[in-house]
Coordinates of C-alpha atoms in Angstrom, one line a residue:
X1 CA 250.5 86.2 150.7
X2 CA 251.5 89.2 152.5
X3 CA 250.4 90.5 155.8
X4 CA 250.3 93.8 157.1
X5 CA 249.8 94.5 160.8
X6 CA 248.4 97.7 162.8
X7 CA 248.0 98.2 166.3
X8 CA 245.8 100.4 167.9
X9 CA 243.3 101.5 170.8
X10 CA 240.2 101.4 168.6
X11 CA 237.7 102.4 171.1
X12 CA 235.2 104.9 169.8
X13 CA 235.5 102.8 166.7
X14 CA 235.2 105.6 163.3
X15 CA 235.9 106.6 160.0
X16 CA 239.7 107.3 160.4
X17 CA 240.3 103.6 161.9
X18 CA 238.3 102.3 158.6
X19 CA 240.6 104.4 156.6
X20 CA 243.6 103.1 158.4
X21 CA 242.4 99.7 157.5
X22 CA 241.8 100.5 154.0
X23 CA 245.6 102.1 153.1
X24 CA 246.7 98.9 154.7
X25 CA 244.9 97.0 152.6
X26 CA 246.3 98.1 149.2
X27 CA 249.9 97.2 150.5
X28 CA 249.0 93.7 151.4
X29 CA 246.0 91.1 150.9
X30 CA 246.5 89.9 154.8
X31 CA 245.4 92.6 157.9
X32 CA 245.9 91.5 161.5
X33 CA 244.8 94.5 163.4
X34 CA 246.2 94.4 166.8
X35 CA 244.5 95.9 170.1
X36 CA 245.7 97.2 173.3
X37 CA 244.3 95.3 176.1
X38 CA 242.1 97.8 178.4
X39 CA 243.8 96.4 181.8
X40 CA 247.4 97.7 180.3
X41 CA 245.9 101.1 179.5
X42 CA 244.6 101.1 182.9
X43 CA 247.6 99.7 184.6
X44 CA 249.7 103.2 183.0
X45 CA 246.9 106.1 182.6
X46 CA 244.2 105.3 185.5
X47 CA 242.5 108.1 184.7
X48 CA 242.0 106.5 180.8
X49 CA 238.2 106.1 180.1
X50 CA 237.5 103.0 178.2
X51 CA 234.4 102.5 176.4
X52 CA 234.2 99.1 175.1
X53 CA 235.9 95.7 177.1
X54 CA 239.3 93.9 175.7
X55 CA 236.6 91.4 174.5
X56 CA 234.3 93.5 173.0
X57 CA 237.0 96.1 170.5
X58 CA 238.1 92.4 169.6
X59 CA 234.7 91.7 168.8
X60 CA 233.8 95.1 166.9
X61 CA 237.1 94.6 164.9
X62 CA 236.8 91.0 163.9
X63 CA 233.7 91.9 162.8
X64 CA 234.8 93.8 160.2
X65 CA 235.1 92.4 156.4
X66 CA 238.4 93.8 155.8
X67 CA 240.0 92.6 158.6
X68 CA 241.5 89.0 158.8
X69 CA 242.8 88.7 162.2
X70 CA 241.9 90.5 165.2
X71 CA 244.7 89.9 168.1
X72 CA 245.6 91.5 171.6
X73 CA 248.0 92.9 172.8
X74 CA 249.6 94.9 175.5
X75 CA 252.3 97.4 174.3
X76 CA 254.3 98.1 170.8
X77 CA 258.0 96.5 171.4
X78 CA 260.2 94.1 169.4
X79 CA 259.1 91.9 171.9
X80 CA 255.4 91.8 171.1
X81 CA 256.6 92.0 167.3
X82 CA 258.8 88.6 167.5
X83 CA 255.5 87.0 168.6
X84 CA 253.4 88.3 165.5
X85 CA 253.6 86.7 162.1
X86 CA 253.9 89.2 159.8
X87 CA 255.6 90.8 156.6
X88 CA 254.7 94.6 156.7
X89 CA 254.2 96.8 159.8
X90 CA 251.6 99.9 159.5
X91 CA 252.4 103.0 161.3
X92 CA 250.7 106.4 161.4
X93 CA 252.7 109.1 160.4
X94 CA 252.7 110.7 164.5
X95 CA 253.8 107.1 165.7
X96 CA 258.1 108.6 166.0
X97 CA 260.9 108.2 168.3
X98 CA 260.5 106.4 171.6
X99 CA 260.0 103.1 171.7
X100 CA 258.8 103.7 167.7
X101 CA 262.0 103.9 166.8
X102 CA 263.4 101.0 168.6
X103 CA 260.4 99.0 166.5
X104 CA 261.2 100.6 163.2
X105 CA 265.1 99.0 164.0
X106 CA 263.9 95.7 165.1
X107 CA 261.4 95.3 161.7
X108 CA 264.9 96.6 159.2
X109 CA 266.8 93.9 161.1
X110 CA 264.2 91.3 161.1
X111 CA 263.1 91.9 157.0
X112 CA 260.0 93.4 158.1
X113 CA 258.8 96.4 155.7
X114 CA 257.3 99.4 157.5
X115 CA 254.9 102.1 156.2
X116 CA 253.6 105.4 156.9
X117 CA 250.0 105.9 156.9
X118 CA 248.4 109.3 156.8
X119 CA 245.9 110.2 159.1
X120 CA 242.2 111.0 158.5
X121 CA 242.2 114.7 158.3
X122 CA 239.7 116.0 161.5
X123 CA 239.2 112.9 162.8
X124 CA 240.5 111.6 166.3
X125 CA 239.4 109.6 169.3
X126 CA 240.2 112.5 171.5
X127 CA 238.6 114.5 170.0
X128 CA 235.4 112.5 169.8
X129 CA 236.1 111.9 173.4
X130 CA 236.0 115.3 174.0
X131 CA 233.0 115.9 172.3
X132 CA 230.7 113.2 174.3
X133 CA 232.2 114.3 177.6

């Protein structure tokens, strides 16, 4: 069995996260879908509006049927990627250079596949964001 991973915000849950989810999906039968814990986000942007709790993104995303495993975690290194079973890793086609390239290395070096996913056309949390506010 394969398993793909994602990681991710995912608060103002919508239709582009489900998408993401989805294009996972057809490259493995296994999604862990990893979210960023609200103190970290706090901790580096304190000006970051959360929505939902840690607790409750876990629970909106485990909730999900095509989702298998919800997990948490702080920020996207090789670090947090040694701790993660896992055979594919899913990145959005923005997701370059930085500390994505240092992962993109560590997953060739490691046998880990990695994959671009598009993005769903018009559809962002900032934007939504910016819509409510």
């Amino acid at each position: 069995m394969k398993k793909i991973l994602t990681f991710g915000v995912y608060d103002y849950f919508h239709i582009g996260h489900l998408n993401l989810f989805k294009q996972c999906k057809q490259y493995a039968d296994y999604l862990i879908v990893a979210i960023q814990d609200g103190d970290y986000i706090l901790k580096y942007k304190p000006e970051a509006q959360i929505l939902y709790s840690t607790e409750q993104r876990v629970e909106i995303i485990q909730a999900l049927r095509i989702v298998d495993e919800a997990i948490v975690y702080q920020t996207v290194s090789p670090e947090t990627l040694e701790t993660i079973n896992f055979d594919i890793l899913a990145l959005g086609e923005d997701h370059v250079g930085g500390r994505f390239t240092e992962v993109e290395q560590w997953c060739h070096e490691h046998n880990k596949e990695v994959v671009r996913l598009k993005r769903t056309p018009g559809i962002c949390s900032s934007s939504i964001k910016n819509h409510l506010s």
